[in-house]
Amino acid sequence: MSDETGRAAVVERAARAGAAVAEEHFRRDIDVETKGGKTDVVTEADRSAQRRVIETVRETYPTDAFVGEEEDELKAVPDSGPAWVIDPIDGTNNYVRNIRVFATSVAAVVDGEPVAAANVLPALGDVYTSDADGAYRDGDPVSVSDVADPERAAVAPTIWWGFDRRDEYAAAGGTLVERFGDMRRFGCAQATLSMVADGSLEGAVTNVDCNPWDTVAGVHMIRQAGGTVTDLDGDRWTHDDRGLVASNGDLHDELLAAARRIDEVRDDDR
């Protein structure tokens, strides 16, 4: 078994293990804490799920680094060596509101580049994965949408805009509605990116700084499914870029123009 194949197997096993912890506590009486703001919430389920993911990975890769949203793990992807990027419950605001759209996300990264990923949505029963050969939903190969007409496209703003940036949030809604057939917002970045990968959405966009646990796994899936992911300049997206524009490829220029329009509002406010 090659190293990439081994990491792909472990990434799915670890994500499933963490998702089982999250699902066990879902719609139960759990304590909710706030971190950086009123809507930046965390639960003990987040921490327990992350620990389970790390325990599962360490059974096979005991010395690898971890990048995780919770506790004292790294907060940036290292440029060299292997690492695992974890979001134990992406969409915690959905989770604490008893909304089923949340995911346990794990990506295996080597020298800063993802080689395998898994997003497990336990309450919805979907498992999205990607490896060196492609992207999959529930074990079946998926590919991005072939919709090339913006008026037929459904796109999503993703990665939340804070209370001090609501003009950009409003601009995101306005410019996407003006340019595309419809708009969705799911409150879970990894679920949204997974839906771009499987063709349910034509694109997703934000102009904010992106945490690696919100993005890396889904970006790998989209690329392996034939899609395009760039920064706001149209260059290949990397884990330390500001902004993210993900699409089926056919609509990328239109989505990139929308992202730049959102960012103009940011620039006007500075």
mmCIF file with all atom_site columns, C-alpha atoms in Angstrom, residues 22-233:
data_model
loop_
_atom_site.group_PDB
_atom_site.id
_atom_site.type_symbol
_atom_site.label_atom_id
_atom_site.label_alt_id
_atom_site.label_comp_id
_atom_site.label_asym_id
_atom_site.label_entity_id
_atom_site.label_seq_id
_atom_site.pdbx_PDB_ins_code
_atom_site.Cartn_x
_atom_site.Cartn_y
_atom_site.Cartn_z
_atom_site.occupancy
_atom_site.B_iso_or_equiv
_atom_site.pdbx_formal_charge
_atom_site.auth_seq_id
_atom_site.auth_comp_id
_atom_site.auth_asym_id
_atom_site.auth_atom_id
_atom_site.pdbx_PDB_model_num
ATOM 1   C CA . ALA A 1 22  ? -20.579 14.280 17.301  1.00 0.00 ? 22  ALA A CA 1
ATOM 2   C CA . GLU A 1 23  ? -23.687 12.320 16.370  1.00 0.00 ? 23  GLU A CA 1
ATOM 3   C CA . GLU A 1 24  ? -23.849 10.717 19.795  1.00 0.00 ? 24  GLU A CA 1
ATOM 4   C CA . HIS A 1 25  ? -24.297 14.149 21.403  1.00 0.00 ? 25  HIS A CA 1
ATOM 5   C CA . PHE A 1 26  ? -26.481 15.695 18.691  1.00 0.00 ? 26  PHE A CA 1
ATOM 6   C CA . ARG A 1 27  ? -29.876 16.943 19.878  1.00 0.00 ? 27  ARG A CA 1
ATOM 7   C CA . ARG A 1 28  ? -28.915 16.122 23.447  1.00 0.00 ? 28  ARG A CA 1
ATOM 8   C CA . ASP A 1 29  ? -28.656 18.543 26.359  1.00 0.00 ? 29  ASP A CA 1
ATOM 9   C CA . ILE A 1 30  ? -25.133 19.920 25.827  1.00 0.00 ? 30  ILE A CA 1
ATOM 10  C CA . ASP A 1 31  ? -23.435 22.981 27.258  1.00 0.00 ? 31  ASP A CA 1
ATOM 11  C CA . VAL A 1 32  ? -22.580 25.677 24.731  1.00 0.00 ? 32  VAL A CA 1
ATOM 12  C CA . GLU A 1 33  ? -19.700 28.105 25.245  1.00 0.00 ? 33  GLU A CA 1
ATOM 13  C CA . THR A 1 34  ? -18.681 31.144 23.217  1.00 0.00 ? 34  THR A CA 1
ATOM 14  C CA . LYS A 1 35  ? -15.121 31.791 22.035  1.00 0.00 ? 35  LYS A CA 1
ATOM 15  C CA . GLY A 1 36  ? -14.347 34.939 20.047  1.00 0.00 ? 36  GLY A CA 1
ATOM 16  C CA . GLY A 1 37  ? -17.905 36.270 19.678  1.00 0.00 ? 37  GLY A CA 1
ATOM 17  C CA . LYS A 1 38  ? -21.587 35.654 20.303  1.00 0.00 ? 38  LYS A CA 1
ATOM 18  C CA . THR A 1 39  ? -21.922 33.312 17.327  1.00 0.00 ? 39  THR A CA 1
ATOM 19  C CA . ASP A 1 40  ? -18.485 31.681 17.688  1.00 0.00 ? 40  ASP A CA 1
ATOM 20  C CA . VAL A 1 41  ? -19.598 28.722 19.752  1.00 0.00 ? 41  VAL A CA 1
ATOM 21  C CA . VAL A 1 42  ? -18.021 25.486 20.936  1.00 0.00 ? 42  VAL A CA 1
ATOM 22  C CA . THR A 1 43  ? -19.270 22.454 22.836  1.00 0.00 ? 43  THR A CA 1
ATOM 23  C CA . GLU A 1 44  ? -17.639 19.582 24.674  1.00 0.00 ? 44  GLU A CA 1
ATOM 24  C CA . ALA A 1 45  ? -18.711 17.469 21.694  1.00 0.00 ? 45  ALA A CA 1
ATOM 25  C CA . ASP A 1 46  ? -16.320 19.503 19.498  1.00 0.00 ? 46  ASP A CA 1
ATOM 26  C CA . ARG A 1 47  ? -13.421 18.777 21.815  1.00 0.00 ? 47  ARG A CA 1
ATOM 27  C CA . SER A 1 48  ? -14.306 15.120 22.295  1.00 0.00 ? 48  SER A CA 1
ATOM 28  C CA . ALA A 1 49  ? -14.705 14.555 18.562  1.00 0.00 ? 49  ALA A CA 1
ATOM 29  C CA . GLN A 1 50  ? -11.339 16.162 17.844  1.00 0.00 ? 50  GLN A CA 1
ATOM 30  C CA . ARG A 1 51  ? -9.653  13.968 20.435  1.00 0.00 ? 51  ARG A CA 1
ATOM 31  C CA . ARG A 1 52  ? -11.203 10.882 18.846  1.00 0.00 ? 52  ARG A CA 1
ATOM 32  C CA . VAL A 1 53  ? -9.953  11.906 15.393  1.00 0.00 ? 53  VAL A CA 1
ATOM 33  C CA . ILE A 1 54  ? -6.431  12.422 16.736  1.00 0.00 ? 54  ILE A CA 1
ATOM 34  C CA . GLU A 1 55  ? -6.470  9.108  18.614  1.00 0.00 ? 55  GLU A CA 1
ATOM 35  C CA . THR A 1 56  ? -7.530  7.311  15.447  1.00 0.00 ? 56  THR A CA 1
ATOM 36  C CA . VAL A 1 57  ? -4.819  8.901  13.307  1.00 0.00 ? 57  VAL A CA 1
ATOM 37  C CA . ARG A 1 58  ? -2.124  8.249  15.913  1.00 0.00 ? 58  ARG A CA 1
ATOM 38  C CA . GLU A 1 59  ? -2.810  4.518  15.775  1.00 0.00 ? 59  GLU A CA 1
ATOM 39  C CA . THR A 1 60  ? -1.113  4.563  12.352  1.00 0.00 ? 60  THR A CA 1
ATOM 40  C CA . TYR A 1 61  ? 0.824   7.856  12.257  1.00 0.00 ? 61  TYR A CA 1
ATOM 41  C CA . PRO A 1 62  ? 1.957   8.517  15.851  1.00 0.00 ? 62  PRO A CA 1
ATOM 42  C CA . THR A 1 63  ? 4.433   11.317 15.106  1.00 0.00 ? 63  THR A CA 1
ATOM 43  C CA . ASP A 1 64  ? 2.488   13.415 12.573  1.00 0.00 ? 64  ASP A CA 1
ATOM 44  C CA . ALA A 1 65  ? 1.455   17.001 13.305  1.00 0.00 ? 65  ALA A CA 1
ATOM 45  C CA . PHE A 1 66  ? -2.166  18.082 13.802  1.00 0.00 ? 66  PHE A CA 1
ATOM 46  C CA . VAL A 1 67  ? -3.868  21.312 12.784  1.00 0.00 ? 67  VAL A CA 1
ATOM 47  C CA . GLY A 1 68  ? -7.146  21.621 14.648  1.00 0.00 ? 68  GLY A CA 1
ATOM 48  C CA . GLU A 1 69  ? -9.781  24.178 15.510  1.00 0.00 ? 69  GLU A CA 1
ATOM 49  C CA . GLU A 1 70  ? -10.030 23.186 19.165  1.00 0.00 ? 70  GLU A CA 1
ATOM 50  C CA . GLU A 1 71  ? -7.598  23.013 22.072  1.00 0.00 ? 71  GLU A CA 1
ATOM 51  C CA . ASP A 1 72  ? -3.828  23.424 21.619  1.00 0.00 ? 72  ASP A CA 1
ATOM 52  C CA . GLU A 1 73  ? -3.247  21.927 18.179  1.00 0.00 ? 73  GLU A CA 1
ATOM 53  C CA . LEU A 1 74  ? -1.470  23.902 15.452  1.00 0.00 ? 74  LEU A CA 1
ATOM 54  C CA . LYS A 1 75  ? -3.521  26.674 13.863  1.00 0.00 ? 75  LYS A CA 1
ATOM 55  C CA . ALA A 1 76  ? -1.661  26.806 10.532  1.00 0.00 ? 76  ALA A CA 1
ATOM 56  C CA . VAL A 1 77  ? -0.646  24.131 8.051   1.00 0.00 ? 77  VAL A CA 1
ATOM 57  C CA . PRO A 1 78  ? 3.114   23.450 8.145   1.00 0.00 ? 78  PRO A CA 1
ATOM 58  C CA . ASP A 1 79  ? 4.925   23.931 4.837   1.00 0.00 ? 79  ASP A CA 1
ATOM 59  C CA . SER A 1 80  ? 6.911   20.721 5.171   1.00 0.00 ? 80  SER A CA 1
ATOM 60  C CA . GLY A 1 81  ? 6.201   17.225 6.424   1.00 0.00 ? 81  GLY A CA 1
ATOM 61  C CA . PRO A 1 82  ? 2.921   15.399 7.013   1.00 0.00 ? 82  PRO A CA 1
ATOM 62  C CA . ALA A 1 83  ? 0.018   16.919 8.931   1.00 0.00 ? 83  ALA A CA 1
ATOM 63  C CA . TRP A 1 84  ? -3.671  16.312 9.564   1.00 0.00 ? 84  TRP A CA 1
ATOM 64  C CA . VAL A 1 85  ? -6.174  19.165 9.379   1.00 0.00 ? 85  VAL A CA 1
ATOM 65  C CA . ILE A 1 86  ? -9.229  18.641 11.579  1.00 0.00 ? 86  ILE A CA 1
ATOM 66  C CA . ASP A 1 87  ? -12.577 20.308 12.121  1.00 0.00 ? 87  ASP A CA 1
ATOM 67  C CA . PRO A 1 88  ? -14.395 18.063 14.588  1.00 0.00 ? 88  PRO A CA 1
ATOM 68  C CA . ILE A 1 89  ? -17.768 19.770 14.061  1.00 0.00 ? 89  ILE A CA 1
ATOM 69  C CA . ASP A 1 90  ? -17.866 22.189 11.162  1.00 0.00 ? 90  ASP A CA 1
ATOM 70  C CA . GLY A 1 91  ? -21.165 24.010 11.457  1.00 0.00 ? 91  GLY A CA 1
ATOM 71  C CA . THR A 1 92  ? -21.347 24.118 15.247  1.00 0.00 ? 92  THR A CA 1
ATOM 72  C CA . ASN A 1 93  ? -23.988 26.859 15.072  1.00 0.00 ? 93  ASN A CA 1
ATOM 73  C CA . ASN A 1 94  ? -26.184 24.438 13.112  1.00 0.00 ? 94  ASN A CA 1
ATOM 74  C CA . TYR A 1 95  ? -25.290 21.658 15.530  1.00 0.00 ? 95  TYR A CA 1
ATOM 75  C CA . VAL A 1 96  ? -26.398 23.552 18.646  1.00 0.00 ? 96  VAL A CA 1
ATOM 76  C CA . ARG A 1 97  ? -29.609 24.636 16.860  1.00 0.00 ? 97  ARG A CA 1
ATOM 77  C CA . ASN A 1 98  ? -30.428 20.974 16.107  1.00 0.00 ? 98  ASN A CA 1
ATOM 78  C CA . ILE A 1 99  ? -29.938 21.500 12.363  1.00 0.00 ? 99  ILE A CA 1
ATOM 79  C CA . ARG A 1 100 ? -28.584 18.425 10.619  1.00 0.00 ? 100 ARG A CA 1
ATOM 80  C CA . VAL A 1 101 ? -26.059 20.193 8.370   1.00 0.00 ? 101 VAL A CA 1
ATOM 81  C CA . PHE A 1 102 ? -22.728 19.722 10.150  1.00 0.00 ? 102 PHE A CA 1
ATOM 82  C CA . ALA A 1 103 ? -19.615 17.737 9.338   1.00 0.00 ? 103 ALA A CA 1
ATOM 83  C CA . THR A 1 104 ? -16.528 16.168 10.808  1.00 0.00 ? 104 THR A CA 1
ATOM 84  C CA . SER A 1 105 ? -13.718 17.096 8.445   1.00 0.00 ? 105 SER A CA 1
ATOM 85  C CA . VAL A 1 106 ? -10.247 15.600 8.163   1.00 0.00 ? 106 VAL A CA 1
ATOM 86  C CA . ALA A 1 107 ? -7.592  16.255 5.518   1.00 0.00 ? 107 ALA A CA 1
ATOM 87  C CA . ALA A 1 108 ? -4.201  14.595 5.167   1.00 0.00 ? 108 ALA A CA 1
ATOM 88  C CA . VAL A 1 109 ? -1.549  17.081 4.038   1.00 0.00 ? 109 VAL A CA 1
ATOM 89  C CA . VAL A 1 110 ? 2.054   16.493 2.969   1.00 0.00 ? 110 VAL A CA 1
ATOM 90  C CA . ASP A 1 111 ? 4.403   19.455 2.474   1.00 0.00 ? 111 ASP A CA 1
ATOM 91  C CA . GLY A 1 112 ? 1.454   21.849 2.609   1.00 0.00 ? 112 GLY A CA 1
ATOM 92  C CA . GLU A 1 113 ? -0.626  20.080 -0.063  1.00 0.00 ? 113 GLU A CA 1
ATOM 93  C CA . PRO A 1 114 ? -3.650  17.868 0.644   1.00 0.00 ? 114 PRO A CA 1
ATOM 94  C CA . VAL A 1 115 ? -3.382  14.255 -0.520  1.00 0.00 ? 115 VAL A CA 1
ATOM 95  C CA . ALA A 1 116 ? -6.658  12.896 0.872   1.00 0.00 ? 116 ALA A CA 1
ATOM 96  C CA . ALA A 1 117 ? -9.759  14.206 2.625   1.00 0.00 ? 117 ALA A CA 1
ATOM 97  C CA . ALA A 1 118 ? -13.030 13.159 4.217   1.00 0.00 ? 118 ALA A CA 1
ATOM 98  C CA . ASN A 1 119 ? -16.116 15.125 5.230   1.00 0.00 ? 119 ASN A CA 1
ATOM 99  C CA . VAL A 1 120 ? -18.603 13.023 7.169   1.00 0.00 ? 120 VAL A CA 1
ATOM 100 C CA . LEU A 1 121 ? -22.129 14.434 7.667   1.00 0.00 ? 121 LEU A CA 1
ATOM 101 C CA . PRO A 1 122 ? -23.513 11.930 10.156  1.00 0.00 ? 122 PRO A CA 1
ATOM 102 C CA . ALA A 1 123 ? -26.987 13.413 10.629  1.00 0.00 ? 123 ALA A CA 1
ATOM 103 C CA . LEU A 1 124 ? -27.512 13.427 6.853   1.00 0.00 ? 124 LEU A CA 1
ATOM 104 C CA . GLY A 1 125 ? -25.886 10.033 6.279   1.00 0.00 ? 125 GLY A CA 1
ATOM 105 C CA . ASP A 1 126 ? -23.394 11.289 3.674   1.00 0.00 ? 126 ASP A CA 1
ATOM 106 C CA . VAL A 1 127 ? -19.660 10.624 3.537   1.00 0.00 ? 127 VAL A CA 1
ATOM 107 C CA . TYR A 1 128 ? -17.580 12.644 1.070   1.00 0.00 ? 128 TYR A CA 1
ATOM 108 C CA . THR A 1 129 ? -14.016 11.547 0.389   1.00 0.00 ? 129 THR A CA 1
ATOM 109 C CA . SER A 1 130 ? -11.179 12.267 -2.014  1.00 0.00 ? 130 SER A CA 1
ATOM 110 C CA . ASP A 1 131 ? -7.904  10.575 -2.788  1.00 0.00 ? 131 ASP A CA 1
ATOM 111 C CA . ALA A 1 132 ? -5.267  10.581 -5.502  1.00 0.00 ? 132 ALA A CA 1
ATOM 112 C CA . ASP A 1 133 ? -7.718  9.186  -8.041  1.00 0.00 ? 133 ASP A CA 1
ATOM 113 C CA . GLY A 1 134 ? -10.901 11.207 -7.552  1.00 0.00 ? 134 GLY A CA 1
ATOM 114 C CA . ALA A 1 135 ? -13.735 12.352 -5.299  1.00 0.00 ? 135 ALA A CA 1
ATOM 115 C CA . TYR A 1 136 ? -16.598 10.281 -3.943  1.00 0.00 ? 136 TYR A CA 1
ATOM 116 C CA . ARG A 1 137 ? -19.928 10.513 -2.125  1.00 0.00 ? 137 ARG A CA 1
ATOM 117 C CA . ASP A 1 138 ? -20.850 7.426  -0.147  1.00 0.00 ? 138 ASP A CA 1
ATOM 118 C CA . GLY A 1 139 ? -18.253 5.475  -2.122  1.00 0.00 ? 139 GLY A CA 1
ATOM 119 C CA . ASP A 1 140 ? -19.505 6.465  -5.566  1.00 0.00 ? 140 ASP A CA 1
ATOM 120 C CA . PRO A 1 141 ? -17.415 8.728  -7.847  1.00 0.00 ? 141 PRO A CA 1
ATOM 121 C CA . VAL A 1 142 ? -18.660 12.295 -8.205  1.00 0.00 ? 142 VAL A CA 1
ATOM 122 C CA . SER A 1 143 ? -17.810 15.195 -10.478 1.00 0.00 ? 143 SER A CA 1
ATOM 123 C CA . VAL A 1 144 ? -18.592 18.880 -10.544 1.00 0.00 ? 144 VAL A CA 1
ATOM 124 C CA . SER A 1 145 ? -21.643 20.242 -12.353 1.00 0.00 ? 145 SER A CA 1
ATOM 125 C CA . ASP A 1 146 ? -21.536 20.901 -16.098 1.00 0.00 ? 146 ASP A CA 1
ATOM 126 C CA . VAL A 1 147 ? -23.832 23.939 -15.848 1.00 0.00 ? 147 VAL A CA 1
ATOM 127 C CA . ALA A 1 148 ? -22.306 26.796 -17.861 1.00 0.00 ? 148 ALA A CA 1
ATOM 128 C CA . ASP A 1 149 ? -25.233 29.240 -17.808 1.00 0.00 ? 149 ASP A CA 1
ATOM 129 C CA . PRO A 1 150 ? -25.090 31.563 -14.764 1.00 0.00 ? 150 PRO A CA 1
ATOM 130 C CA . GLU A 1 151 ? -28.876 31.900 -14.793 1.00 0.00 ? 151 GLU A CA 1
ATOM 131 C CA . ARG A 1 152 ? -29.171 28.141 -14.189 1.00 0.00 ? 152 ARG A CA 1
ATOM 132 C CA . ALA A 1 153 ? -26.520 28.074 -11.465 1.00 0.00 ? 153 ALA A CA 1
ATOM 133 C CA . ALA A 1 154 ? -26.929 27.778 -7.705  1.00 0.00 ? 154 ALA A CA 1
ATOM 134 C CA . VAL A 1 155 ? -24.039 29.220 -5.696  1.00 0.00 ? 155 VAL A CA 1
ATOM 135 C CA . ALA A 1 156 ? -23.289 29.816 -2.027  1.00 0.00 ? 156 ALA A CA 1
ATOM 136 C CA . PRO A 1 157 ? -21.582 32.446 0.090   1.00 0.00 ? 157 PRO A CA 1
ATOM 137 C CA . THR A 1 158 ? -19.408 30.580 2.557   1.00 0.00 ? 158 THR A CA 1
ATOM 138 C CA . ILE A 1 159 ? -17.150 31.439 5.494   1.00 0.00 ? 159 ILE A CA 1
ATOM 139 C CA . TRP A 1 160 ? -19.134 33.792 7.701   1.00 0.00 ? 160 TRP A CA 1
ATOM 140 C CA . TRP A 1 161 ? -18.684 37.576 7.747   1.00 0.00 ? 161 TRP A CA 1
ATOM 141 C CA . GLY A 1 162 ? -18.438 39.032 11.269  1.00 0.00 ? 162 GLY A CA 1
ATOM 142 C CA . PHE A 1 163 ? -20.707 41.703 12.717  1.00 0.00 ? 163 PHE A CA 1
ATOM 143 C CA . ASP A 1 164 ? -18.201 44.380 11.749  1.00 0.00 ? 164 ASP A CA 1
ATOM 144 C CA . ARG A 1 165 ? -18.348 43.229 8.100   1.00 0.00 ? 165 ARG A CA 1
ATOM 145 C CA . ARG A 1 166 ? -22.076 42.942 7.459   1.00 0.00 ? 166 ARG A CA 1
ATOM 146 C CA . ASP A 1 167 ? -21.850 45.270 4.474   1.00 0.00 ? 167 ASP A CA 1
ATOM 147 C CA . GLU A 1 168 ? -19.672 42.666 2.784   1.00 0.00 ? 168 GLU A CA 1
ATOM 148 C CA . TYR A 1 169 ? -22.140 39.949 3.807   1.00 0.00 ? 169 TYR A CA 1
ATOM 149 C CA . ALA A 1 170 ? -24.956 41.979 2.264   1.00 0.00 ? 170 ALA A CA 1
ATOM 150 C CA . ALA A 1 171 ? -22.871 42.585 -0.845  1.00 0.00 ? 171 ALA A CA 1
ATOM 151 C CA . ALA A 1 172 ? -22.254 38.845 -1.144  1.00 0.00 ? 172 ALA A CA 1
ATOM 152 C CA . GLY A 1 173 ? -25.977 38.159 -1.129  1.00 0.00 ? 173 GLY A CA 1
ATOM 153 C CA . GLY A 1 174 ? -26.736 40.965 -3.540  1.00 0.00 ? 174 GLY A CA 1
ATOM 154 C CA . THR A 1 175 ? -24.063 40.270 -6.122  1.00 0.00 ? 175 THR A CA 1
ATOM 155 C CA . LEU A 1 176 ? -24.664 36.512 -6.143  1.00 0.00 ? 176 LEU A CA 1
ATOM 156 C CA . VAL A 1 177 ? -28.419 36.951 -6.546  1.00 0.00 ? 177 VAL A CA 1
ATOM 157 C CA . GLU A 1 178 ? -27.873 39.438 -9.370  1.00 0.00 ? 178 GLU A CA 1
ATOM 158 C CA . ARG A 1 179 ? -25.434 37.228 -11.278 1.00 0.00 ? 179 ARG A CA 1
ATOM 159 C CA . PHE A 1 180 ? -26.708 33.689 -10.727 1.00 0.00 ? 180 PHE A CA 1
ATOM 160 C CA . GLY A 1 181 ? -29.946 31.742 -10.856 1.00 0.00 ? 181 GLY A CA 1
ATOM 161 C CA . ASP A 1 182 ? -30.155 31.110 -7.110  1.00 0.00 ? 182 ASP A CA 1
ATOM 162 C CA . MET A 1 183 ? -28.250 31.235 -3.859  1.00 0.00 ? 183 MET A CA 1
ATOM 163 C CA . ARG A 1 184 ? -27.901 28.852 -0.923  1.00 0.00 ? 184 ARG A CA 1
ATOM 164 C CA . ARG A 1 185 ? -26.251 29.226 2.465   1.00 0.00 ? 185 ARG A CA 1
ATOM 165 C CA . PHE A 1 186 ? -25.818 26.140 4.648   1.00 0.00 ? 186 PHE A CA 1
ATOM 166 C CA . GLY A 1 187 ? -23.802 27.401 7.615   1.00 0.00 ? 187 GLY A CA 1
ATOM 167 C CA . CYS A 1 188 ? -21.201 24.657 7.170   1.00 0.00 ? 188 CYS A CA 1
ATOM 168 C CA . ALA A 1 189 ? -18.259 25.426 4.907   1.00 0.00 ? 189 ALA A CA 1
ATOM 169 C CA . GLN A 1 190 ? -17.150 21.837 4.400   1.00 0.00 ? 190 GLN A CA 1
ATOM 170 C CA . ALA A 1 191 ? -20.655 20.684 3.523   1.00 0.00 ? 191 ALA A CA 1
ATOM 171 C CA . THR A 1 192 ? -20.891 23.553 1.031   1.00 0.00 ? 192 THR A CA 1
ATOM 172 C CA . LEU A 1 193 ? -17.586 22.699 -0.634  1.00 0.00 ? 193 LEU A CA 1
ATOM 173 C CA . SER A 1 194 ? -18.574 19.037 -0.746  1.00 0.00 ? 194 SER A CA 1
ATOM 174 C CA . MET A 1 195 ? -21.721 20.040 -2.623  1.00 0.00 ? 195 MET A CA 1
ATOM 175 C CA . VAL A 1 196 ? -19.642 21.880 -5.203  1.00 0.00 ? 196 VAL A CA 1
ATOM 176 C CA . ALA A 1 197 ? -17.582 18.714 -5.628  1.00 0.00 ? 197 ALA A CA 1
ATOM 177 C CA . ASP A 1 198 ? -20.622 16.503 -6.231  1.00 0.00 ? 198 ASP A CA 1
ATOM 178 C CA . GLY A 1 199 ? -22.355 18.972 -8.554  1.00 0.00 ? 199 GLY A CA 1
ATOM 179 C CA . SER A 1 200 ? -25.181 19.988 -6.219  1.00 0.00 ? 200 SER A CA 1
ATOM 180 C CA . LEU A 1 201 ? -23.854 23.566 -6.334  1.00 0.00 ? 201 LEU A CA 1
ATOM 181 C CA . GLU A 1 202 ? -21.995 25.330 -9.107  1.00 0.00 ? 202 GLU A CA 1
ATOM 182 C CA . GLY A 1 203 ? -19.810 27.400 -6.811  1.00 0.00 ? 203 GLY A CA 1
ATOM 183 C CA . ALA A 1 204 ? -18.967 28.899 -3.429  1.00 0.00 ? 204 ALA A CA 1
ATOM 184 C CA . VAL A 1 205 ? -17.248 32.153 -2.560  1.00 0.00 ? 205 VAL A CA 1
ATOM 185 C CA . THR A 1 206 ? -15.862 34.284 0.260   1.00 0.00 ? 206 THR A CA 1
ATOM 186 C CA . ASN A 1 207 ? -13.361 37.129 0.568   1.00 0.00 ? 207 ASN A CA 1
ATOM 187 C CA . VAL A 1 208 ? -12.439 36.611 4.231   1.00 0.00 ? 208 VAL A CA 1
ATOM 188 C CA . ASP A 1 209 ? -9.405  34.908 5.763   1.00 0.00 ? 209 ASP A CA 1
ATOM 189 C CA . CYS A 1 210 ? -10.084 31.180 5.676   1.00 0.00 ? 210 CYS A CA 1
ATOM 190 C CA . ASN A 1 211 ? -9.103  28.773 8.433   1.00 0.00 ? 211 ASN A CA 1
ATOM 191 C CA . PRO A 1 212 ? -7.557  25.566 7.066   1.00 0.00 ? 212 PRO A CA 1
ATOM 192 C CA . TRP A 1 213 ? -10.026 23.357 8.929   1.00 0.00 ? 213 TRP A CA 1
ATOM 193 C CA . ASP A 1 214 ? -12.897 25.085 7.120   1.00 0.00 ? 214 ASP A CA 1
ATOM 194 C CA . THR A 1 215 ? -11.409 24.680 3.651   1.00 0.00 ? 215 THR A CA 1
ATOM 195 C CA . VAL A 1 216 ? -8.568  22.264 2.941   1.00 0.00 ? 216 VAL A CA 1
ATOM 196 C CA . ALA A 1 217 ? -10.597 19.050 2.796   1.00 0.00 ? 217 ALA A CA 1
ATOM 197 C CA . GLY A 1 218 ? -13.334 20.497 0.604   1.00 0.00 ? 218 GLY A CA 1
ATOM 198 C CA . VAL A 1 219 ? -10.856 22.193 -1.719  1.00 0.00 ? 219 VAL A CA 1
ATOM 199 C CA . HIS A 1 220 ? -9.142  18.862 -2.357  1.00 0.00 ? 220 HIS A CA 1
ATOM 200 C CA . MET A 1 221 ? -12.494 17.253 -3.131  1.00 0.00 ? 221 MET A CA 1
ATOM 201 C CA . ILE A 1 222 ? -13.461 19.936 -5.629  1.00 0.00 ? 222 ILE A CA 1
ATOM 202 C CA . ARG A 1 223 ? -10.156 19.685 -7.466  1.00 0.00 ? 223 ARG A CA 1
ATOM 203 C CA . GLN A 1 224 ? -10.323 15.904 -7.556  1.00 0.00 ? 224 GLN A CA 1
ATOM 204 C CA . ALA A 1 225 ? -13.876 16.182 -8.903  1.00 0.00 ? 225 ALA A CA 1
ATOM 205 C CA . GLY A 1 226 ? -12.709 18.380 -11.783 1.00 0.00 ? 226 GLY A CA 1
ATOM 206 C CA . GLY A 1 227 ? -13.455 21.808 -10.342 1.00 0.00 ? 227 GLY A CA 1
ATOM 207 C CA . THR A 1 228 ? -11.426 24.977 -9.891  1.00 0.00 ? 228 THR A CA 1
ATOM 208 C CA . VAL A 1 229 ? -10.418 26.740 -6.670  1.00 0.00 ? 229 VAL A CA 1
ATOM 209 C CA . THR A 1 230 ? -8.546  30.051 -6.691  1.00 0.00 ? 230 THR A CA 1
ATOM 210 C CA . ASP A 1 231 ? -7.840  33.075 -4.577  1.00 0.00 ? 231 ASP A CA 1
ATOM 211 C CA . LEU A 1 232 ? -9.312  36.501 -5.350  1.00 0.00 ? 232 LEU A CA 1
ATOM 212 C CA . ASP A 1 233 ? -6.621  37.134 -7.970  1.00 0.00 ? 233 ASP A CA 1
#
